[in-house]
Protein backbone atom coordinates (compact mmCIF):
# COMPACT_ATOMS: atom_id res chain seq x y z
CA UNK A 1 0.00 0.00 0.00
CA UNK A 2 2.79 2.39 0.90
CA UNK A 3 4.21 2.03 -2.59
CA UNK A 4 0.87 2.90 -4.22
CA UNK A 5 0.51 6.04 -2.12
CA UNK A 6 4.01 7.23 -3.04
CA UNK A 7 3.32 6.55 -6.72
CA UNK A 8 0.17 8.67 -6.62
CA UNK A 9 1.98 11.55 -4.92
CA UNK A 10 4.70 11.51 -7.56
CA UNK A 11 2.14 11.35 -10.40
CA UNK A 12 0.27 14.38 -9.01
CA UNK A 13 3.57 16.21 -8.65
CA UNK A 14 4.53 15.38 -12.23
CA UNK A 15 1.27 16.88 -13.51
CA UNK A 16 1.94 20.12 -11.64
CA UNK A 17 5.56 20.11 -12.84
CA UNK A 18 4.28 19.83 -16.40
CA UNK A 19 2.14 22.95 -15.85
CA UNK A 20 5.14 24.84 -14.46
CA UNK A 21 7.17 23.73 -17.44
CA UNK A 22 4.54 25.04 -19.84
CA UNK A 23 4.62 28.41 -18.09
CA UNK A 24 8.44 28.53 -18.35
CA UNK A 25 8.30 27.59 -22.03
CA UNK A 26 5.58 30.14 -22.82
CA UNK A 27 7.64 32.89 -21.16
CA UNK A 28 10.97 31.78 -22.65
CA UNK A 29 12.57 31.32 -19.24
CA UNK A 30 15.21 28.67 -18.67
CA UNK A 31 14.74 26.95 -15.29
CA UNK A 32 17.39 24.99 -13.41
CA UNK A 33 16.99 23.02 -10.18
CA UNK A 34 20.15 23.07 -8.04
CA UNK A 35 20.32 20.11 -5.67
CA UNK A 36 22.97 18.79 -3.33
CA UNK A 37 24.09 18.06 0.19
CA UNK A 38 23.78 20.66 2.96
CA UNK A 39 27.01 22.63 3.09
CA UNK A 40 28.16 21.65 -0.40
CA UNK A 41 28.09 25.31 -1.37
CA UNK A 42 24.86 25.60 -3.35
CA UNK A 43 24.22 29.19 -2.29
CA UNK A 44 27.86 30.12 -2.84
CA UNK A 45 27.58 28.65 -6.33
CA UNK A 46 24.48 30.76 -6.93
CA UNK A 47 26.34 33.88 -5.78
CA UNK A 48 29.22 33.19 -8.16
CA UNK A 49 26.86 32.30 -11.01
CA UNK A 50 24.65 35.35 -10.59
CA UNK A 51 27.65 37.68 -10.35
CA UNK A 52 29.06 36.22 -13.57
CA UNK A 53 25.83 36.23 -15.58
CA UNK A 54 23.58 39.00 -14.29
CA UNK A 55 24.74 41.60 -16.81
CA UNK A 56 23.84 39.27 -19.68
CA UNK A 57 20.77 37.44 -18.36
CA UNK A 58 17.76 38.55 -16.34
CA UNK A 59 17.91 36.15 -13.39
CA UNK A 60 15.33 35.24 -10.75
CA UNK A 61 15.92 32.92 -7.81
CA UNK A 62 13.77 30.64 -5.66
CA UNK A 63 15.51 29.65 -2.41
CA UNK A 64 14.34 26.50 -0.65
CA UNK A 65 15.16 25.94 3.01
CA UNK A 66 13.52 24.20 5.96
CA UNK A 67 13.43 27.55 7.74
CA UNK A 68 15.03 30.97 7.75
CA UNK A 69 15.88 33.42 5.01
CA UNK A 70 19.68 33.67 5.31
CA UNK A 71 20.29 32.33 1.81
CA UNK A 72 17.62 34.52 0.21
CA UNK A 73 19.20 37.55 1.88
CA UNK A 74 22.61 36.62 0.43
CA UNK A 75 21.07 36.37 -3.04
CA UNK A 76 18.97 39.52 -2.64
CA UNK A 77 22.16 41.44 -1.82
CA UNK A 78 23.28 40.80 -5.40
CA UNK A 79 20.34 42.82 -6.71
CA UNK A 80 18.35 40.01 -8.32
CA UNK A 81 14.73 39.14 -7.45
CA UNK A 82 14.52 36.27 -4.98
CA UNK A 83 11.74 34.50 -3.14
CA UNK A 84 12.23 32.21 -0.15
CA UNK A 85 10.28 28.99 0.35
CA UNK A 86 10.34 27.59 3.88
CA UNK A 87 9.15 24.00 3.85
CA UNK A 88 8.97 23.90 7.65
CA UNK A 89 10.36 20.38 7.71
CA UNK A 90 9.73 18.83 4.31
CA UNK A 91 13.05 17.67 2.92
CA UNK A 92 12.45 18.62 -0.74
CA UNK A 93 10.70 21.21 -2.87
CA UNK A 94 7.73 20.09 -4.94
CA UNK A 95 6.10 21.47 -8.06
CA UNK A 96 3.16 23.00 -6.21
CA UNK A 97 5.44 25.08 -3.96
CA UNK A 98 7.12 26.46 -7.09
CA UNK A 99 3.81 27.23 -8.75
CA UNK A 100 2.65 29.20 -5.71
CA UNK A 101 5.75 31.40 -5.35
CA UNK A 102 6.02 32.25 -9.04
CA UNK A 103 3.51 35.02 -8.27
CA UNK A 104 6.05 36.62 -5.94
CA UNK A 105 8.69 36.97 -8.66
CA UNK A 106 8.63 39.44 -11.55
CA UNK A 107 6.54 38.21 -14.51
CA UNK A 108 8.29 35.21 -16.03
CA UNK A 109 8.45 36.96 -19.39
CA UNK A 110 10.82 39.46 -17.74
CA UNK A 111 13.30 36.71 -16.79
CA UNK A 112 15.75 34.68 -18.87
CA UNK A 113 17.00 32.32 -16.17
CA UNK A 114 15.23 30.99 -13.09
CA UNK A 115 17.51 29.31 -10.57
CA UNK A 116 15.86 27.14 -7.94
CA UNK A 117 17.98 26.11 -4.93
CA UNK A 118 16.49 22.94 -3.50
CA UNK A 119 16.66 21.70 0.11
CA UNK A 120 20.05 20.24 1.05
CA UNK A 121 19.39 16.52 0.60
CA UNK A 122 20.67 13.95 -1.89
CA UNK A 123 17.60 11.70 -1.78
CA UNK A 124 14.05 12.87 -2.63
CA UNK A 125 14.72 16.18 -4.45
CA UNK A 126 15.78 14.01 -7.40
CA UNK A 127 12.33 12.40 -7.54
CA UNK A 128 10.20 15.55 -7.35
CA UNK A 129 10.24 17.31 -10.69
CA UNK A 130 9.60 21.04 -10.44
CA UNK A 131 9.12 21.71 -14.14
CA UNK A 132 12.78 22.66 -14.55
CA UNK A 133 14.69 22.17 -17.80
CA UNK A 134 17.72 20.75 -16.02
CA UNK A 135 18.71 19.37 -12.67
CA UNK A 136 22.21 20.06 -11.39
CA UNK A 137 23.82 18.26 -8.47
CA UNK A 138 26.38 20.01 -6.26
CA UNK A 139 28.72 18.25 -3.86
CA UNK A 140 32.06 19.13 -2.33
CA UNK A 141 35.32 17.30 -1.87
CA UNK A 142 34.91 17.80 1.90
CA UNK A 143 32.21 15.10 1.89
CA UNK A 144 34.33 12.22 0.62
CA UNK A 145 34.02 10.35 -2.67
CA UNK A 146 31.15 7.96 -1.98
CA UNK A 147 28.18 10.18 -2.85
CA UNK A 148 27.57 9.04 -6.46
CA UNK A 149 27.63 5.36 -5.53
CA UNK A 150 25.42 5.86 -2.46
CA UNK A 151 22.87 8.22 -4.04
CA UNK A 152 22.76 7.14 -7.70
CA UNK A 153 19.32 8.57 -8.62
CA UNK A 154 20.47 12.14 -8.01
CA UNK A 155 23.36 11.65 -10.44
CA UNK A 156 21.24 9.79 -12.96
CA UNK A 157 18.67 12.61 -13.09
CA UNK A 158 21.15 15.49 -13.34
CA UNK A 159 22.55 17.08 -16.48
CA UNK A 160 25.60 18.38 -14.67
CA UNK A 161 27.58 17.72 -11.51
CA UNK A 162 29.48 20.49 -9.77
CA UNK A 163 32.26 19.34 -7.45
CA UNK A 164 32.95 22.34 -5.21
CA UNK A 165 35.75 23.21 -2.76
CA UNK A 166 38.60 21.80 -4.86
CA UNK A 167 40.87 24.24 -2.98
CA UNK A 168 40.49 21.81 -0.03
CA UNK A 169 41.85 18.80 -1.94
CA UNK A 170 45.32 18.96 -0.29
CA UNK A 171 43.67 18.66 3.14
CA UNK A 172 41.21 15.82 2.57
CA UNK A 173 41.51 12.16 1.57
CA UNK A 174 38.85 12.46 -1.12
CA UNK A 175 39.68 10.79 -4.42
CA UNK A 176 38.13 13.18 -6.94
CA UNK A 177 38.83 10.80 -9.83
CA UNK A 178 36.59 8.27 -8.10
CA UNK A 179 33.75 10.81 -7.85
CA UNK A 180 34.12 11.44 -11.58
CA UNK A 181 34.35 7.74 -12.47
CA UNK A 182 31.39 6.62 -10.32
CA UNK A 183 29.19 9.49 -11.50
CA UNK A 184 29.94 8.79 -15.16
CA UNK A 185 29.25 5.07 -14.66
CA UNK A 186 25.74 6.06 -13.50
CA UNK A 187 25.23 8.78 -16.13
CA UNK A 188 27.71 8.80 -19.03
CA UNK A 189 26.26 12.07 -20.36
CA UNK A 190 26.88 14.01 -17.14
CA UNK A 191 28.77 17.29 -17.54
CA UNK A 192 31.32 17.66 -14.75
CA UNK A 193 32.69 20.89 -13.31
CA UNK A 194 35.38 20.90 -10.65
CA UNK A 195 35.60 24.32 -9.08
CA UNK A 196 36.03 26.42 -5.98
CA UNK A 197 33.45 29.04 -5.08
CA UNK A 198 35.95 30.36 -2.55
CA UNK A 199 38.84 31.02 -4.97
CA UNK A 200 36.78 31.33 -8.15
CA UNK A 201 38.77 28.64 -9.93
CA UNK A 202 36.64 26.80 -12.51
CA UNK A 203 33.71 29.19 -12.21
CA UNK A 204 34.11 30.55 -15.72
CA UNK A 205 33.78 27.15 -17.41
CA UNK A 206 30.69 26.38 -15.36
CA UNK A 207 28.92 29.66 -16.07
CA UNK A 208 29.82 29.46 -19.77
CA UNK A 209 28.23 26.00 -19.96
CA UNK A 210 25.16 27.08 -18.00
CA UNK A 211 24.53 30.09 -20.24
CA UNK A 212 25.06 27.99 -23.38
CA UNK A 213 22.85 25.16 -22.15
CA UNK A 214 19.78 27.42 -22.37
CA UNK A 215 19.33 26.74 -26.05
MG1 LIG B 1 21.83 27.26 0.68
ZN1 LIG C 1 12.01 14.91 0.81
PDB file of C-alpha atoms and ligand atoms in Angstrom:
ATOM      1  CA  UNK A   1       0.000   0.000   0.000  1.00  0.00           C
ATOM      2  CA  UNK A   2       2.788   2.385   0.903  1.00  0.00           C
ATOM      3  CA  UNK A   3       4.211   2.027  -2.587  1.00  0.00           C
ATOM      4  CA  UNK A   4       0.874   2.898  -4.218  1.00  0.00           C
ATOM      5  CA  UNK A   5       0.515   6.037  -2.120  1.00  0.00           C
ATOM      6  CA  UNK A   6       4.015   7.225  -3.043  1.00  0.00           C
ATOM      7  CA  UNK A   7       3.323   6.548  -6.721  1.00  0.00           C
ATOM      8  CA  UNK A   8       0.174   8.672  -6.621  1.00  0.00           C
ATOM      9  CA  UNK A   9       1.982  11.545  -4.919  1.00  0.00           C
ATOM     10  CA  UNK A  10       4.698  11.510  -7.555  1.00  0.00           C
ATOM     11  CA  UNK A  11       2.145  11.354 -10.396  1.00  0.00           C
ATOM     12  CA  UNK A  12       0.273  14.383  -9.009  1.00  0.00           C
ATOM     13  CA  UNK A  13       3.570  16.211  -8.651  1.00  0.00           C
ATOM     14  CA  UNK A  14       4.530  15.376 -12.233  1.00  0.00           C
ATOM     15  CA  UNK A  15       1.269  16.881 -13.511  1.00  0.00           C
ATOM     16  CA  UNK A  16       1.936  20.121 -11.636  1.00  0.00           C
ATOM     17  CA  UNK A  17       5.563  20.107 -12.844  1.00  0.00           C
ATOM     18  CA  UNK A  18       4.276  19.831 -16.399  1.00  0.00           C
ATOM     19  CA  UNK A  19       2.144  22.952 -15.852  1.00  0.00           C
ATOM     20  CA  UNK A  20       5.138  24.842 -14.459  1.00  0.00           C
ATOM     21  CA  UNK A  21       7.172  23.729 -17.440  1.00  0.00           C
ATOM     22  CA  UNK A  22       4.535  25.037 -19.840  1.00  0.00           C
ATOM     23  CA  UNK A  23       4.619  28.415 -18.094  1.00  0.00           C
ATOM     24  CA  UNK A  24       8.437  28.530 -18.347  1.00  0.00           C
ATOM     25  CA  UNK A  25       8.295  27.593 -22.026  1.00  0.00           C
ATOM     26  CA  UNK A  26       5.584  30.139 -22.824  1.00  0.00           C
ATOM     27  CA  UNK A  27       7.643  32.890 -21.162  1.00  0.00           C
ATOM     28  CA  UNK A  28      10.966  31.780 -22.651  1.00  0.00           C
ATOM     29  CA  UNK A  29      12.570  31.323 -19.242  1.00  0.00           C
ATOM     30  CA  UNK A  30      15.213  28.670 -18.667  1.00  0.00           C
ATOM     31  CA  UNK A  31      14.740  26.952 -15.286  1.00  0.00           C
ATOM     32  CA  UNK A  32      17.388  24.985 -13.408  1.00  0.00           C
ATOM     33  CA  UNK A  33      16.995  23.025 -10.183  1.00  0.00           C
ATOM     34  CA  UNK A  34      20.153  23.065  -8.040  1.00  0.00           C
ATOM     35  CA  UNK A  35      20.318  20.113  -5.673  1.00  0.00           C
ATOM     36  CA  UNK A  36      22.974  18.794  -3.330  1.00  0.00           C
ATOM     37  CA  UNK A  37      24.086  18.061   0.194  1.00  0.00           C
ATOM     38  CA  UNK A  38      23.775  20.661   2.961  1.00  0.00           C
ATOM     39  CA  UNK A  39      27.010  22.632   3.087  1.00  0.00           C
ATOM     40  CA  UNK A  40      28.162  21.649  -0.403  1.00  0.00           C
ATOM     41  CA  UNK A  41      28.091  25.308  -1.372  1.00  0.00           C
ATOM     42  CA  UNK A  42      24.856  25.604  -3.354  1.00  0.00           C
ATOM     43  CA  UNK A  43      24.216  29.188  -2.287  1.00  0.00           C
ATOM     44  CA  UNK A  44      27.864  30.120  -2.837  1.00  0.00           C
ATOM     45  CA  UNK A  45      27.584  28.653  -6.328  1.00  0.00           C
ATOM     46  CA  UNK A  46      24.475  30.764  -6.925  1.00  0.00           C
ATOM     47  CA  UNK A  47      26.336  33.884  -5.778  1.00  0.00           C
ATOM     48  CA  UNK A  48      29.223  33.190  -8.164  1.00  0.00           C
ATOM     49  CA  UNK A  49      26.864  32.302 -11.010  1.00  0.00           C
ATOM     50  CA  UNK A  50      24.653  35.355 -10.595  1.00  0.00           C
ATOM     51  CA  UNK A  51      27.650  37.678 -10.354  1.00  0.00           C
ATOM     52  CA  UNK A  52      29.058  36.217 -13.570  1.00  0.00           C
ATOM     53  CA  UNK A  53      25.829  36.230 -15.581  1.00  0.00           C
ATOM     54  CA  UNK A  54      23.580  38.997 -14.288  1.00  0.00           C
ATOM     55  CA  UNK A  55      24.744  41.598 -16.809  1.00  0.00           C
ATOM     56  CA  UNK A  56      23.835  39.265 -19.680  1.00  0.00           C
ATOM     57  CA  UNK A  57      20.768  37.442 -18.360  1.00  0.00           C
ATOM     58  CA  UNK A  58      17.764  38.546 -16.337  1.00  0.00           C
ATOM     59  CA  UNK A  59      17.907  36.153 -13.395  1.00  0.00           C
ATOM     60  CA  UNK A  60      15.325  35.236 -10.755  1.00  0.00           C
ATOM     61  CA  UNK A  61      15.924  32.919  -7.810  1.00  0.00           C
ATOM     62  CA  UNK A  62      13.774  30.637  -5.662  1.00  0.00           C
ATOM     63  CA  UNK A  63      15.505  29.648  -2.407  1.00  0.00           C
ATOM     64  CA  UNK A  64      14.335  26.497  -0.648  1.00  0.00           C
ATOM     65  CA  UNK A  65      15.161  25.944   3.014  1.00  0.00           C
ATOM     66  CA  UNK A  66      13.525  24.204   5.960  1.00  0.00           C
ATOM     67  CA  UNK A  67      13.429  27.549   7.739  1.00  0.00           C
ATOM     68  CA  UNK A  68      15.027  30.974   7.753  1.00  0.00           C
ATOM     69  CA  UNK A  69      15.884  33.421   5.012  1.00  0.00           C
ATOM     70  CA  UNK A  70      19.677  33.667   5.309  1.00  0.00           C
ATOM     71  CA  UNK A  71      20.288  32.326   1.811  1.00  0.00           C
ATOM     72  CA  UNK A  72      17.621  34.524   0.209  1.00  0.00           C
ATOM     73  CA  UNK A  73      19.205  37.555   1.882  1.00  0.00           C
ATOM     74  CA  UNK A  74      22.608  36.619   0.430  1.00  0.00           C
ATOM     75  CA  UNK A  75      21.073  36.366  -3.036  1.00  0.00           C
ATOM     76  CA  UNK A  76      18.974  39.521  -2.636  1.00  0.00           C
ATOM     77  CA  UNK A  77      22.156  41.439  -1.815  1.00  0.00           C
ATOM     78  CA  UNK A  78      23.281  40.797  -5.400  1.00  0.00           C
ATOM     79  CA  UNK A  79      20.338  42.820  -6.707  1.00  0.00           C
ATOM     80  CA  UNK A  80      18.346  40.011  -8.319  1.00  0.00           C
ATOM     81  CA  UNK A  81      14.730  39.139  -7.453  1.00  0.00           C
ATOM     82  CA  UNK A  82      14.523  36.265  -4.984  1.00  0.00           C
ATOM     83  CA  UNK A  83      11.745  34.497  -3.140  1.00  0.00           C
ATOM     84  CA  UNK A  84      12.227  32.212  -0.149  1.00  0.00           C
ATOM     85  CA  UNK A  85      10.279  28.989   0.347  1.00  0.00           C
ATOM     86  CA  UNK A  86      10.344  27.594   3.883  1.00  0.00           C
ATOM     87  CA  UNK A  87       9.152  24.000   3.846  1.00  0.00           C
ATOM     88  CA  UNK A  88       8.971  23.902   7.652  1.00  0.00           C
ATOM     89  CA  UNK A  89      10.356  20.382   7.707  1.00  0.00           C
ATOM     90  CA  UNK A  90       9.732  18.831   4.306  1.00  0.00           C
ATOM     91  CA  UNK A  91      13.052  17.669   2.920  1.00  0.00           C
ATOM     92  CA  UNK A  92      12.454  18.616  -0.736  1.00  0.00           C
ATOM     93  CA  UNK A  93      10.697  21.205  -2.872  1.00  0.00           C
ATOM     94  CA  UNK A  94       7.726  20.089  -4.937  1.00  0.00           C
ATOM     95  CA  UNK A  95       6.099  21.471  -8.065  1.00  0.00           C
ATOM     96  CA  UNK A  96       3.157  22.996  -6.209  1.00  0.00           C
ATOM     97  CA  UNK A  97       5.437  25.078  -3.963  1.00  0.00           C
ATOM     98  CA  UNK A  98       7.125  26.460  -7.085  1.00  0.00           C
ATOM     99  CA  UNK A  99       3.805  27.226  -8.751  1.00  0.00           C
ATOM    100  CA  UNK A 100       2.647  29.204  -5.707  1.00  0.00           C
ATOM    101  CA  UNK A 101       5.751  31.400  -5.345  1.00  0.00           C
ATOM    102  CA  UNK A 102       6.021  32.249  -9.039  1.00  0.00           C
ATOM    103  CA  UNK A 103       3.513  35.022  -8.273  1.00  0.00           C
ATOM    104  CA  UNK A 104       6.054  36.617  -5.939  1.00  0.00           C
ATOM    105  CA  UNK A 105       8.690  36.972  -8.660  1.00  0.00           C
ATOM    106  CA  UNK A 106       8.632  39.442 -11.547  1.00  0.00           C
ATOM    107  CA  UNK A 107       6.543  38.214 -14.510  1.00  0.00           C
ATOM    108  CA  UNK A 108       8.291  35.209 -16.031  1.00  0.00           C
ATOM    109  CA  UNK A 109       8.449  36.963 -19.389  1.00  0.00           C
ATOM    110  CA  UNK A 110      10.823  39.464 -17.742  1.00  0.00           C
ATOM    111  CA  UNK A 111      13.297  36.710 -16.792  1.00  0.00           C
ATOM    112  CA  UNK A 112      15.755  34.680 -18.873  1.00  0.00           C
ATOM    113  CA  UNK A 113      17.003  32.317 -16.173  1.00  0.00           C
ATOM    114  CA  UNK A 114      15.225  30.986 -13.092  1.00  0.00           C
ATOM    115  CA  UNK A 115      17.509  29.307 -10.568  1.00  0.00           C
ATOM    116  CA  UNK A 116      15.858  27.136  -7.935  1.00  0.00           C
ATOM    117  CA  UNK A 117      17.978  26.114  -4.932  1.00  0.00           C
ATOM    118  CA  UNK A 118      16.490  22.937  -3.496  1.00  0.00           C
ATOM    119  CA  UNK A 119      16.657  21.697   0.108  1.00  0.00           C
ATOM    120  CA  UNK A 120      20.051  20.244   1.047  1.00  0.00           C
ATOM    121  CA  UNK A 121      19.391  16.523   0.601  1.00  0.00           C
ATOM    122  CA  UNK A 122      20.666  13.946  -1.886  1.00  0.00           C
ATOM    123  CA  UNK A 123      17.596  11.703  -1.777  1.00  0.00           C
ATOM    124  CA  UNK A 124      14.048  12.866  -2.627  1.00  0.00           C
ATOM    125  CA  UNK A 125      14.721  16.180  -4.451  1.00  0.00           C
ATOM    126  CA  UNK A 126      15.783  14.007  -7.398  1.00  0.00           C
ATOM    127  CA  UNK A 127      12.326  12.398  -7.543  1.00  0.00           C
ATOM    128  CA  UNK A 128      10.201  15.552  -7.349  1.00  0.00           C
ATOM    129  CA  UNK A 129      10.239  17.312 -10.693  1.00  0.00           C
ATOM    130  CA  UNK A 130       9.601  21.042 -10.439  1.00  0.00           C
ATOM    131  CA  UNK A 131       9.122  21.712 -14.143  1.00  0.00           C
ATOM    132  CA  UNK A 132      12.784  22.655 -14.546  1.00  0.00           C
ATOM    133  CA  UNK A 133      14.688  22.167 -17.803  1.00  0.00           C
ATOM    134  CA  UNK A 134      17.725  20.753 -16.021  1.00  0.00           C
ATOM    135  CA  UNK A 135      18.714  19.369 -12.670  1.00  0.00           C
ATOM    136  CA  UNK A 136      22.212  20.064 -11.389  1.00  0.00           C
ATOM    137  CA  UNK A 137      23.820  18.256  -8.467  1.00  0.00           C
ATOM    138  CA  UNK A 138      26.377  20.013  -6.259  1.00  0.00           C
ATOM    139  CA  UNK A 139      28.724  18.254  -3.862  1.00  0.00           C
ATOM    140  CA  UNK A 140      32.062  19.134  -2.328  1.00  0.00           C
ATOM    141  CA  UNK A 141      35.322  17.304  -1.871  1.00  0.00           C
ATOM    142  CA  UNK A 142      34.913  17.796   1.896  1.00  0.00           C
ATOM    143  CA  UNK A 143      32.209  15.100   1.885  1.00  0.00           C
ATOM    144  CA  UNK A 144      34.330  12.220   0.617  1.00  0.00           C
ATOM    145  CA  UNK A 145      34.023  10.349  -2.665  1.00  0.00           C
ATOM    146  CA  UNK A 146      31.154   7.959  -1.982  1.00  0.00           C
ATOM    147  CA  UNK A 147      28.183  10.183  -2.848  1.00  0.00           C
ATOM    148  CA  UNK A 148      27.571   9.039  -6.458  1.00  0.00           C
ATOM    149  CA  UNK A 149      27.635   5.361  -5.529  1.00  0.00           C
ATOM    150  CA  UNK A 150      25.418   5.862  -2.457  1.00  0.00           C
ATOM    151  CA  UNK A 151      22.865   8.221  -4.036  1.00  0.00           C
ATOM    152  CA  UNK A 152      22.757   7.140  -7.702  1.00  0.00           C
ATOM    153  CA  UNK A 153      19.322   8.566  -8.617  1.00  0.00           C
ATOM    154  CA  UNK A 154      20.469  12.139  -8.007  1.00  0.00           C
ATOM    155  CA  UNK A 155      23.360  11.651 -10.445  1.00  0.00           C
ATOM    156  CA  UNK A 156      21.236   9.795 -12.962  1.00  0.00           C
ATOM    157  CA  UNK A 157      18.667  12.612 -13.092  1.00  0.00           C
ATOM    158  CA  UNK A 158      21.151  15.488 -13.336  1.00  0.00           C
ATOM    159  CA  UNK A 159      22.545  17.078 -16.482  1.00  0.00           C
ATOM    160  CA  UNK A 160      25.600  18.377 -14.671  1.00  0.00           C
ATOM    161  CA  UNK A 161      27.582  17.719 -11.507  1.00  0.00           C
ATOM    162  CA  UNK A 162      29.483  20.494  -9.771  1.00  0.00           C
ATOM    163  CA  UNK A 163      32.258  19.345  -7.452  1.00  0.00           C
ATOM    164  CA  UNK A 164      32.955  22.339  -5.206  1.00  0.00           C
ATOM    165  CA  UNK A 165      35.754  23.215  -2.760  1.00  0.00           C
ATOM    166  CA  UNK A 166      38.596  21.795  -4.862  1.00  0.00           C
ATOM    167  CA  UNK A 167      40.868  24.235  -2.984  1.00  0.00           C
ATOM    168  CA  UNK A 168      40.495  21.809  -0.035  1.00  0.00           C
ATOM    169  CA  UNK A 169      41.851  18.796  -1.939  1.00  0.00           C
ATOM    170  CA  UNK A 170      45.317  18.957  -0.294  1.00  0.00           C
ATOM    171  CA  UNK A 171      43.666  18.659   3.144  1.00  0.00           C
ATOM    172  CA  UNK A 172      41.206  15.818   2.565  1.00  0.00           C
ATOM    173  CA  UNK A 173      41.507  12.162   1.566  1.00  0.00           C
ATOM    174  CA  UNK A 174      38.845  12.465  -1.122  1.00  0.00           C
ATOM    175  CA  UNK A 175      39.679  10.792  -4.419  1.00  0.00           C
ATOM    176  CA  UNK A 176      38.134  13.183  -6.936  1.00  0.00           C
ATOM    177  CA  UNK A 177      38.825  10.798  -9.828  1.00  0.00           C
ATOM    178  CA  UNK A 178      36.585   8.272  -8.101  1.00  0.00           C
ATOM    179  CA  UNK A 179      33.751  10.811  -7.847  1.00  0.00           C
ATOM    180  CA  UNK A 180      34.118  11.440 -11.577  1.00  0.00           C
ATOM    181  CA  UNK A 181      34.346   7.744 -12.470  1.00  0.00           C
ATOM    182  CA  UNK A 182      31.392   6.621 -10.324  1.00  0.00           C
ATOM    183  CA  UNK A 183      29.195   9.493 -11.499  1.00  0.00           C
ATOM    184  CA  UNK A 184      29.935   8.786 -15.162  1.00  0.00           C
ATOM    185  CA  UNK A 185      29.245   5.073 -14.658  1.00  0.00           C
ATOM    186  CA  UNK A 186      25.735   6.063 -13.504  1.00  0.00           C
ATOM    187  CA  UNK A 187      25.228   8.777 -16.131  1.00  0.00           C
ATOM    188  CA  UNK A 188      27.709   8.796 -19.026  1.00  0.00           C
ATOM    189  CA  UNK A 189      26.264  12.066 -20.364  1.00  0.00           C
ATOM    190  CA  UNK A 190      26.876  14.006 -17.135  1.00  0.00           C
ATOM    191  CA  UNK A 191      28.770  17.291 -17.541  1.00  0.00           C
ATOM    192  CA  UNK A 192      31.318  17.658 -14.748  1.00  0.00           C
ATOM    193  CA  UNK A 193      32.688  20.894 -13.310  1.00  0.00           C
ATOM    194  CA  UNK A 194      35.377  20.901 -10.648  1.00  0.00           C
ATOM    195  CA  UNK A 195      35.599  24.321  -9.083  1.00  0.00           C
ATOM    196  CA  UNK A 196      36.029  26.418  -5.983  1.00  0.00           C
ATOM    197  CA  UNK A 197      33.451  29.040  -5.079  1.00  0.00           C
ATOM    198  CA  UNK A 198      35.955  30.364  -2.546  1.00  0.00           C
ATOM    199  CA  UNK A 199      38.839  31.020  -4.966  1.00  0.00           C
ATOM    200  CA  UNK A 200      36.778  31.331  -8.151  1.00  0.00           C
ATOM    201  CA  UNK A 201      38.770  28.644  -9.928  1.00  0.00           C
ATOM    202  CA  UNK A 202      36.644  26.800 -12.510  1.00  0.00           C
ATOM    203  CA  UNK A 203      33.712  29.189 -12.212  1.00  0.00           C
ATOM    204  CA  UNK A 204      34.109  30.548 -15.722  1.00  0.00           C
ATOM    205  CA  UNK A 205      33.775  27.151 -17.411  1.00  0.00           C
ATOM    206  CA  UNK A 206      30.686  26.380 -15.360  1.00  0.00           C
ATOM    207  CA  UNK A 207      28.922  29.658 -16.075  1.00  0.00           C
ATOM    208  CA  UNK A 208      29.823  29.461 -19.774  1.00  0.00           C
ATOM    209  CA  UNK A 209      28.230  26.003 -19.959  1.00  0.00           C
ATOM    210  CA  UNK A 210      25.163  27.082 -17.997  1.00  0.00           C
ATOM    211  CA  UNK A 211      24.532  30.090 -20.235  1.00  0.00           C
ATOM    212  CA  UNK A 212      25.063  27.992 -23.382  1.00  0.00           C
ATOM    213  CA  UNK A 213      22.850  25.163 -22.148  1.00  0.00           C
ATOM    214  CA  UNK A 214      19.780  27.415 -22.370  1.00  0.00           C
ATOM    215  CA  UNK A 215      19.333  26.735 -26.054  1.00  0.00           C
TER     216      UNK A 215
HETATM  217 MG1  LIG B   1      21.828  27.263   0.683  1.00  0.00          MG
HETATM  218 ZN1  LIG B   2      12.006  14.912   0.814  1.00  0.00          ZN
END
